[in-house]
Amino acid sequence: MKMVFLGPPGAGKGTLAAMASEHLSIPHISTGDLFRAAIKNETELGKKVKEILAEGRLVPDDLTIALVRERLAQPDVKNGWILDGFPRTIPQAEALQQISPVEKVVNFDVEDSVILFRLTGRRVCKSCGKIYHIVTMPPKNEGICDACGGALYIRSDDQESAIKTRLEAYRSLTAPLIQWYGERSLLVTIDGAGKPDDVFQIFVKAIKG
Ligand SMILES: [Zn+2]
């Protein structure tokens, strides 16, 4: 199955994509990974991406589309794929329909209050990078990593004001896309507020229907 995953930061989209990728034996393709791979392999497109990112600019549609086109021509995608982080705009969505038409767009819907709870409670170990949550996954000793004894800290983009800015940007960017896919009867909206295992069960049922 060819799928696109949509969802705000903190919706657990990455976790769900990894679970779905394993369950369906199809690759999980995130644009972040595509950019990093192209830069690492020093491809023609990768050199351009590197230059743009170094200048702090957004990677333009045509370049992102070219990378996706290249990736979707690889042999491992013959049974389908999960795209995450693409498309972000209607021109990108139109291009994707030309390259390889998507069959289902799964929108993980999570209320802002739930996202704020998830992200503002997140703590990360400075030494080993292990992730905790002060309520749902606290360390044994406050502020200290169970695994390595390192100090836990709040990432700057997990500060409440930063999260609100990211959410607003996401909602205004994605709203037209959600409508666009809805009009084409490709959209499935899933309540993403539960635990990953529960959301995954809802997802499995939803894509069968
Ligand atoms: Zn640690």
JSON list of N, CA, C and O in Angstrom, two decimals, residues 25-68:
[
{"chain": "A", "resi": 25, "resn": "SER", "atom": "N", "xyz": [5.70, -4.59, 5.92]},
{"chain": "A", "resi": 25, "resn": "SER", "atom": "CA", "xyz": [6.93, -4.84, 5.15]},
{"chain": "A", "resi": 25, "resn": "SER", "atom": "C", "xyz": [7.10, -3.88, 3.97]},
{"chain": "A", "resi": 25, "resn": "SER", "atom": "O", "xyz": [7.37, -4.28, 2.84]},
{"chain": "A", "resi": 26, "resn": "ILE", "atom": "N", "xyz": [6.92, -2.61, 4.25]},
{"chain": "A", "resi": 26, "resn": "ILE", "atom": "CA", "xyz": [7.16, -1.57, 3.24]},
{"chain": "A", "resi": 26, "resn": "ILE", "atom": "C", "xyz": [8.03, -0.49, 3.89]},
{"chain": "A", "resi": 26, "resn": "ILE", "atom": "O", "xyz": [7.96, -0.30, 5.10]},
{"chain": "A", "resi": 27, "resn": "PRO", "atom": "N", "xyz": [8.88, 0.19, 3.10]},
{"chain": "A", "resi": 27, "resn": "PRO", "atom": "CA", "xyz": [9.79, 1.16, 3.72]},
{"chain": "A", "resi": 27, "resn": "PRO", "atom": "C", "xyz": [9.10, 2.43, 4.23]},
{"chain": "A", "resi": 27, "resn": "PRO", "atom": "O", "xyz": [8.10, 2.87, 3.66]},
{"chain": "A", "resi": 28, "resn": "HIS", "atom": "N", "xyz": [9.63, 2.94, 5.31]},
{"chain": "A", "resi": 28, "resn": "HIS", "atom": "CA", "xyz": [9.23, 4.23, 5.87]},
{"chain": "A", "resi": 28, "resn": "HIS", "atom": "C", "xyz": [10.20, 5.27, 5.33]},
{"chain": "A", "resi": 28, "resn": "HIS", "atom": "O", "xyz": [11.40, 5.19, 5.58]},
{"chain": "A", "resi": 29, "resn": "ILE", "atom": "N", "xyz": [9.69, 6.21, 4.55]},
{"chain": "A", "resi": 29, "resn": "ILE", "atom": "CA", "xyz": [10.53, 7.20, 3.91]},
{"chain": "A", "resi": 29, "resn": "ILE", "atom": "C", "xyz": [10.22, 8.58, 4.48]},
{"chain": "A", "resi": 29, "resn": "ILE", "atom": "O", "xyz": [9.14, 9.11, 4.25]},
{"chain": "A", "resi": 30, "resn": "SER", "atom": "N", "xyz": [11.15, 9.13, 5.24]},
{"chain": "A", "resi": 30, "resn": "SER", "atom": "CA", "xyz": [10.93, 10.49, 5.73]},
{"chain": "A", "resi": 30, "resn": "SER", "atom": "C", "xyz": [11.81, 11.44, 4.94]},
{"chain": "A", "resi": 30, "resn": "SER", "atom": "O", "xyz": [12.91, 11.08, 4.51]},
{"chain": "A", "resi": 31, "resn": "THR", "atom": "N", "xyz": [11.32, 12.65, 4.70]},
{"chain": "A", "resi": 31, "resn": "THR", "atom": "CA", "xyz": [12.09, 13.59, 3.90]},
{"chain": "A", "resi": 31, "resn": "THR", "atom": "C", "xyz": [13.39, 13.96, 4.61]},
{"chain": "A", "resi": 31, "resn": "THR", "atom": "O", "xyz": [14.41, 14.18, 3.96]},
{"chain": "A", "resi": 32, "resn": "GLY", "atom": "N", "xyz": [13.35, 14.00, 5.93]},
{"chain": "A", "resi": 32, "resn": "GLY", "atom": "CA", "xyz": [14.57, 14.29, 6.70]},
{"chain": "A", "resi": 32, "resn": "GLY", "atom": "C", "xyz": [15.66, 13.29, 6.36]},
{"chain": "A", "resi": 32, "resn": "GLY", "atom": "O", "xyz": [16.81, 13.66, 6.09]},
{"chain": "A", "resi": 33, "resn": "ASP", "atom": "N", "xyz": [15.28, 12.00, 6.35]},
{"chain": "A", "resi": 33, "resn": "ASP", "atom": "CA", "xyz": [16.24, 10.94, 6.01]},
{"chain": "A", "resi": 33, "resn": "ASP", "atom": "C", "xyz": [16.71, 11.06, 4.56]},
{"chain": "A", "resi": 33, "resn": "ASP", "atom": "O", "xyz": [17.88, 10.82, 4.27]},
{"chain": "A", "resi": 34, "resn": "LEU", "atom": "N", "xyz": [15.77, 11.42, 3.67]},
{"chain": "A", "resi": 34, "resn": "LEU", "atom": "CA", "xyz": [16.14, 11.58, 2.25]},
{"chain": "A", "resi": 34, "resn": "LEU", "atom": "C", "xyz": [17.19, 12.67, 2.08]},
{"chain": "A", "resi": 34, "resn": "LEU", "atom": "O", "xyz": [18.16, 12.50, 1.35]},
{"chain": "A", "resi": 35, "resn": "PHE", "atom": "N", "xyz": [16.96, 13.82, 2.75]},
{"chain": "A", "resi": 35, "resn": "PHE", "atom": "CA", "xyz": [17.92, 14.92, 2.68]},
{"chain": "A", "resi": 35, "resn": "PHE", "atom": "C", "xyz": [19.28, 14.48, 3.21]},
{"chain": "A", "resi": 35, "resn": "PHE", "atom": "O", "xyz": [20.30, 14.69, 2.56]},
{"chain": "A", "resi": 36, "resn": "ARG", "atom": "N", "xyz": [19.27, 13.84, 4.38]},
{"chain": "A", "resi": 36, "resn": "ARG", "atom": "CA", "xyz": [20.53, 13.42, 4.99]},
{"chain": "A", "resi": 36, "resn": "ARG", "atom": "C", "xyz": [21.28, 12.43, 4.10]},
{"chain": "A", "resi": 36, "resn": "ARG", "atom": "O", "xyz": [22.50, 12.53, 3.93]},
{"chain": "A", "resi": 37, "resn": "ALA", "atom": "N", "xyz": [20.54, 11.46, 3.53]},
{"chain": "A", "resi": 37, "resn": "ALA", "atom": "CA", "xyz": [21.18, 10.45, 2.68]},
{"chain": "A", "resi": 37, "resn": "ALA", "atom": "C", "xyz": [21.78, 11.08, 1.42]},
{"chain": "A", "resi": 37, "resn": "ALA", "atom": "O", "xyz": [22.90, 10.76, 1.03]},
{"chain": "A", "resi": 38, "resn": "ALA", "atom": "N", "xyz": [21.03, 12.01, 0.81]},
{"chain": "A", "resi": 38, "resn": "ALA", "atom": "CA", "xyz": [21.52, 12.65, -0.42]},
{"chain": "A", "resi": 38, "resn": "ALA", "atom": "C", "xyz": [22.79, 13.46, -0.14]},
{"chain": "A", "resi": 38, "resn": "ALA", "atom": "O", "xyz": [23.73, 13.47, -0.95]},
{"chain": "A", "resi": 39, "resn": "ILE", "atom": "N", "xyz": [22.82, 14.12, 1.03]},
{"chain": "A", "resi": 39, "resn": "ILE", "atom": "CA", "xyz": [23.99, 14.91, 1.40]},
{"chain": "A", "resi": 39, "resn": "ILE", "atom": "C", "xyz": [25.18, 13.98, 1.65]},
{"chain": "A", "resi": 39, "resn": "ILE", "atom": "O", "xyz": [26.28, 14.21, 1.15]},
{"chain": "A", "resi": 40, "resn": "LYS", "atom": "N", "xyz": [24.93, 12.91, 2.38]},
{"chain": "A", "resi": 40, "resn": "LYS", "atom": "CA", "xyz": [25.99, 11.97, 2.73]},
{"chain": "A", "resi": 40, "resn": "LYS", "atom": "C", "xyz": [26.57, 11.31, 1.48]},
{"chain": "A", "resi": 40, "resn": "LYS", "atom": "O", "xyz": [27.79, 11.18, 1.36]},
{"chain": "A", "resi": 41, "resn": "ASN", "atom": "N", "xyz": [25.70, 10.94, 0.54]},
{"chain": "A", "resi": 41, "resn": "ASN", "atom": "CA", "xyz": [26.16, 10.27, -0.69]},
{"chain": "A", "resi": 41, "resn": "ASN", "atom": "C", "xyz": [26.68, 11.25, -1.74]},
{"chain": "A", "resi": 41, "resn": "ASN", "atom": "O", "xyz": [27.11, 10.85, -2.81]},
{"chain": "A", "resi": 42, "resn": "GLU", "atom": "N", "xyz": [26.62, 12.55, -1.40]},
{"chain": "A", "resi": 42, "resn": "GLU", "atom": "CA", "xyz": [27.12, 13.61, -2.28]},
{"chain": "A", "resi": 42, "resn": "GLU", "atom": "C", "xyz": [26.58, 13.50, -3.71]},
{"chain": "A", "resi": 42, "resn": "GLU", "atom": "O", "xyz": [27.33, 13.65, -4.69]},
{"chain": "A", "resi": 43, "resn": "THR", "atom": "N", "xyz": [25.29, 13.21, -3.83]},
{"chain": "A", "resi": 43, "resn": "THR", "atom": "CA", "xyz": [24.66, 13.18, -5.16]},
{"chain": "A", "resi": 43, "resn": "THR", "atom": "C", "xyz": [24.49, 14.63, -5.62]},
{"chain": "A", "resi": 43, "resn": "THR", "atom": "O", "xyz": [24.64, 15.57, -4.84]},
{"chain": "A", "resi": 44, "resn": "GLU", "atom": "N", "xyz": [24.16, 14.80, -6.91]},
{"chain": "A", "resi": 44, "resn": "GLU", "atom": "CA", "xyz": [23.94, 16.15, -7.45]},
{"chain": "A", "resi": 44, "resn": "GLU", "atom": "C", "xyz": [22.87, 16.88, -6.63]},
{"chain": "A", "resi": 44, "resn": "GLU", "atom": "O", "xyz": [23.03, 18.03, -6.25]},
{"chain": "A", "resi": 45, "resn": "LEU", "atom": "N", "xyz": [21.75, 16.17, -6.38]},
{"chain": "A", "resi": 45, "resn": "LEU", "atom": "CA", "xyz": [20.66, 16.77, -5.60]},
{"chain": "A", "resi": 45, "resn": "LEU", "atom": "C", "xyz": [21.13, 17.05, -4.17]},
{"chain": "A", "resi": 45, "resn": "LEU", "atom": "O", "xyz": [20.80, 18.07, -3.58]},
{"chain": "A", "resi": 46, "resn": "GLY", "atom": "N", "xyz": [21.92, 16.12, -3.63]},
{"chain": "A", "resi": 46, "resn": "GLY", "atom": "CA", "xyz": [22.42, 16.26, -2.27]},
{"chain": "A", "resi": 46, "resn": "GLY", "atom": "C", "xyz": [23.27, 17.51, -2.10]},
{"chain": "A", "resi": 46, "resn": "GLY", "atom": "O", "xyz": [23.17, 18.22, -1.09]},
{"chain": "A", "resi": 47, "resn": "LYS", "atom": "N", "xyz": [24.09, 17.82, -3.10]},
{"chain": "A", "resi": 47, "resn": "LYS", "atom": "CA", "xyz": [24.94, 19.02, -3.03]},
{"chain": "A", "resi": 47, "resn": "LYS", "atom": "C", "xyz": [24.09, 20.28, -2.97]},
{"chain": "A", "resi": 47, "resn": "LYS", "atom": "O", "xyz": [24.39, 21.22, -2.23]},
{"chain": "A", "resi": 48, "resn": "LYS", "atom": "N", "xyz": [22.99, 20.26, -3.76]},
{"chain": "A", "resi": 48, "resn": "LYS", "atom": "CA", "xyz": [22.09, 21.43, -3.74]},
{"chain": "A", "resi": 48, "resn": "LYS", "atom": "C", "xyz": [21.40, 21.57, -2.39]},
{"chain": "A", "resi": 48, "resn": "LYS", "atom": "O", "xyz": [21.30, 22.67, -1.84]},
{"chain": "A", "resi": 49, "resn": "VAL", "atom": "N", "xyz": [20.92, 20.43, -1.85]},
{"chain": "A", "resi": 49, "resn": "VAL", "atom": "CA", "xyz": [20.23, 20.45, -0.56]},
{"chain": "A", "resi": 49, "resn": "VAL", "atom": "C", "xyz": [21.17, 20.98, 0.52]},
{"chain": "A", "resi": 49, "resn": "VAL", "atom": "O", "xyz": [20.79, 21.83, 1.34]},
{"chain": "A", "resi": 50, "resn": "LYS", "atom": "N", "xyz": [22.41, 20.51, 0.49]},
{"chain": "A", "resi": 50, "resn": "LYS", "atom": "CA", "xyz": [23.39, 20.91, 1.50]},
{"chain": "A", "resi": 50, "resn": "LYS", "atom": "C", "xyz": [23.58, 22.43, 1.50]},
{"chain": "A", "resi": 50, "resn": "LYS", "atom": "O", "xyz": [23.61, 23.07, 2.54]},
{"chain": "A", "resi": 51, "resn": "GLU", "atom": "N", "xyz": [23.71, 22.98, 0.29]},
{"chain": "A", "resi": 51, "resn": "GLU", "atom": "CA", "xyz": [23.92, 24.41, 0.12]},
{"chain": "A", "resi": 51, "resn": "GLU", "atom": "C", "xyz": [22.73, 25.21, 0.68]},
{"chain": "A", "resi": 51, "resn": "GLU", "atom": "O", "xyz": [22.91, 26.18, 1.40]},
{"chain": "A", "resi": 52, "resn": "ILE", "atom": "N", "xyz": [21.53, 24.74, 0.35]},
{"chain": "A", "resi": 52, "resn": "ILE", "atom": "CA", "xyz": [20.32, 25.44, 0.78]},
{"chain": "A", "resi": 52, "resn": "ILE", "atom": "C", "xyz": [20.16, 25.40, 2.30]},
{"chain": "A", "resi": 52, "resn": "ILE", "atom": "O", "xyz": [19.88, 26.41, 2.95]},
{"chain": "A", "resi": 53, "resn": "LEU", "atom": "N", "xyz": [20.39, 24.21, 2.87]},
{"chain": "A", "resi": 53, "resn": "LEU", "atom": "CA", "xyz": [20.24, 24.07, 4.32]},
{"chain": "A", "resi": 53, "resn": "LEU", "atom": "C", "xyz": [21.31, 24.87, 5.06]},
{"chain": "A", "resi": 53, "resn": "LEU", "atom": "O", "xyz": [21.04, 25.45, 6.11]},
{"chain": "A", "resi": 54, "resn": "ALA", "atom": "N", "xyz": [22.51, 24.93, 4.48]},
{"chain": "A", "resi": 54, "resn": "ALA", "atom": "CA", "xyz": [23.59, 25.69, 5.11]},
{"chain": "A", "resi": 54, "resn": "ALA", "atom": "C", "xyz": [23.25, 27.17, 5.17]},
{"chain": "A", "resi": 54, "resn": "ALA", "atom": "O", "xyz": [23.68, 27.89, 6.07]},
{"chain": "A", "resi": 55, "resn": "GLU", "atom": "N", "xyz": [22.47, 27.63, 4.20]},
{"chain": "A", "resi": 55, "resn": "GLU", "atom": "CA", "xyz": [22.05, 29.04, 4.19]},
{"chain": "A", "resi": 55, "resn": "GLU", "atom": "C", "xyz": [20.81, 29.26, 5.03]},
{"chain": "A", "resi": 55, "resn": "GLU", "atom": "O", "xyz": [20.28, 30.37, 5.09]},
{"chain": "A", "resi": 56, "resn": "GLY", "atom": "N", "xyz": [20.31, 28.18, 5.64]},
{"chain": "A", "resi": 56, "resn": "GLY", "atom": "CA", "xyz": [19.14, 28.28, 6.50]},
{"chain": "A", "resi": 56, "resn": "GLY", "atom": "C", "xyz": [17.84, 28.48, 5.73]},
{"chain": "A", "resi": 56, "resn": "GLY", "atom": "O", "xyz": [16.84, 28.92, 6.29]},
{"chain": "A", "resi": 57, "resn": "ARG", "atom": "N", "xyz": [17.87, 28.14, 4.43]},
{"chain": "A", "resi": 57, "resn": "ARG", "atom": "CA", "xyz": [16.65, 28.28, 3.63]},
{"chain": "A", "resi": 57, "resn": "ARG", "atom": "C", "xyz": [15.86, 26.98, 3.63]},
{"chain": "A", "resi": 57, "resn": "ARG", "atom": "O", "xyz": [16.37, 25.93, 3.99]},
{"chain": "A", "resi": 58, "resn": "LEU", "atom": "N", "xyz": [14.57, 27.07, 3.20]},
{"chain": "A", "resi": 58, "resn": "LEU", "atom": "CA", "xyz": [13.75, 25.88, 3.06]},
{"chain": "A", "resi": 58, "resn": "LEU", "atom": "C", "xyz": [14.06, 25.23, 1.71]},
{"chain": "A", "resi": 58, "resn": "LEU", "atom": "O", "xyz": [14.26, 25.92, 0.72]},
{"chain": "A", "resi": 59, "resn": "VAL", "atom": "N", "xyz": [14.10, 23.91, 1.71]},
{"chain": "A", "resi": 59, "resn": "VAL", "atom": "CA", "xyz": [14.35, 23.18, 0.45]},
{"chain": "A", "resi": 59, "resn": "VAL", "atom": "C", "xyz": [13.12, 23.39, -0.44]},
{"chain": "A", "resi": 59, "resn": "VAL", "atom": "O", "xyz": [12.00, 23.11, -0.03]},
{"chain": "A", "resi": 60, "resn": "PRO", "atom": "N", "xyz": [13.32, 23.93, -1.66]},
{"chain": "A", "resi": 60, "resn": "PRO", "atom": "CA", "xyz": [12.17, 24.22, -2.52]},
{"chain": "A", "resi": 60, "resn": "PRO", "atom": "C", "xyz": [11.47, 22.95, -3.02]},
{"chain": "A", "resi": 60, "resn": "PRO", "atom": "O", "xyz": [12.07, 21.88, -3.06]},
{"chain": "A", "resi": 61, "resn": "ASP", "atom": "N", "xyz": [10.20, 23.13, -3.40]},
{"chain": "A", "resi": 61, "resn": "ASP", "atom": "CA", "xyz": [9.37, 22.02, -3.85]},
{"chain": "A", "resi": 61, "resn": "ASP", "atom": "C", "xyz": [10.04, 21.17, -4.92]},
{"chain": "A", "resi": 61, "resn": "ASP", "atom": "O", "xyz": [10.06, 19.94, -4.83]},
{"chain": "A", "resi": 62, "resn": "ASP", "atom": "N", "xyz": [10.59, 21.83, -5.98]},
{"chain": "A", "resi": 62, "resn": "ASP", "atom": "CA", "xyz": [11.09, 21.04, -7.11]},
{"chain": "A", "resi": 62, "resn": "ASP", "atom": "C", "xyz": [12.22, 20.11, -6.70]},
{"chain": "A", "resi": 62, "resn": "ASP", "atom": "O", "xyz": [12.32, 18.98, -7.17]},
{"chain": "A", "resi": 63, "resn": "LEU", "atom": "N", "xyz": [13.05, 20.58, -5.77]},
{"chain": "A", "resi": 63, "resn": "LEU", "atom": "CA", "xyz": [14.18, 19.76, -5.31]},
{"chain": "A", "resi": 63, "resn": "LEU", "atom": "C", "xyz": [13.68, 18.60, -4.44]},
{"chain": "A", "resi": 63, "resn": "LEU", "atom": "O", "xyz": [14.13, 17.45, -4.60]},
{"chain": "A", "resi": 64, "resn": "THR", "atom": "N", "xyz": [12.76, 18.89, -3.53]},
{"chain": "A", "resi": 64, "resn": "THR", "atom": "CA", "xyz": [12.20, 17.83, -2.69]},
{"chain": "A", "resi": 64, "resn": "THR", "atom": "C", "xyz": [11.50, 16.79, -3.55]},
{"chain": "A", "resi": 64, "resn": "THR", "atom": "O", "xyz": [11.66, 15.58, -3.36]},
{"chain": "A", "resi": 65, "resn": "ILE", "atom": "N", "xyz": [10.75, 17.27, -4.53]},
{"chain": "A", "resi": 65, "resn": "ILE", "atom": "CA", "xyz": [10.02, 16.36, -5.43]},
{"chain": "A", "resi": 65, "resn": "ILE", "atom": "C", "xyz": [11.01, 15.47, -6.20]},
{"chain": "A", "resi": 65, "resn": "ILE", "atom": "O", "xyz": [10.80, 14.27, -6.33]},
{"chain": "A", "resi": 66, "resn": "ALA", "atom": "N", "xyz": [12.11, 16.07, -6.66]},
{"chain": "A", "resi": 66, "resn": "ALA", "atom": "CA", "xyz": [13.12, 15.29, -7.38]},
{"chain": "A", "resi": 66, "resn": "ALA", "atom": "C", "xyz": [13.70, 14.18, -6.51]},
{"chain": "A", "resi": 66, "resn": "ALA", "atom": "O", "xyz": [13.91, 13.05, -6.97]},
{"chain": "A", "resi": 67, "resn": "LEU", "atom": "N", "xyz": [13.94, 14.50, -5.22]},
{"chain": "A", "resi": 67, "resn": "LEU", "atom": "CA", "xyz": [14.48, 13.49, -4.30]},
{"chain": "A", "resi": 67, "resn": "LEU", "atom": "C", "xyz": [13.48, 12.37, -4.07]},
{"chain": "A", "resi": 67, "resn": "LEU", "atom": "O", "xyz": [13.84, 11.20, -4.03]},
{"chain": "A", "resi": 68, "resn": "VAL", "atom": "N", "xyz": [12.20, 12.74, -3.92]},
{"chain": "A", "resi": 68, "resn": "VAL", "atom": "CA", "xyz": [11.16, 11.74, -3.69]},
{"chain": "A", "resi": 68, "resn": "VAL", "atom": "C", "xyz": [11.02, 10.86, -4.94]},
{"chain": "A", "resi": 68, "resn": "VAL", "atom": "O", "xyz": [10.92, 9.64, -4.85]}
]
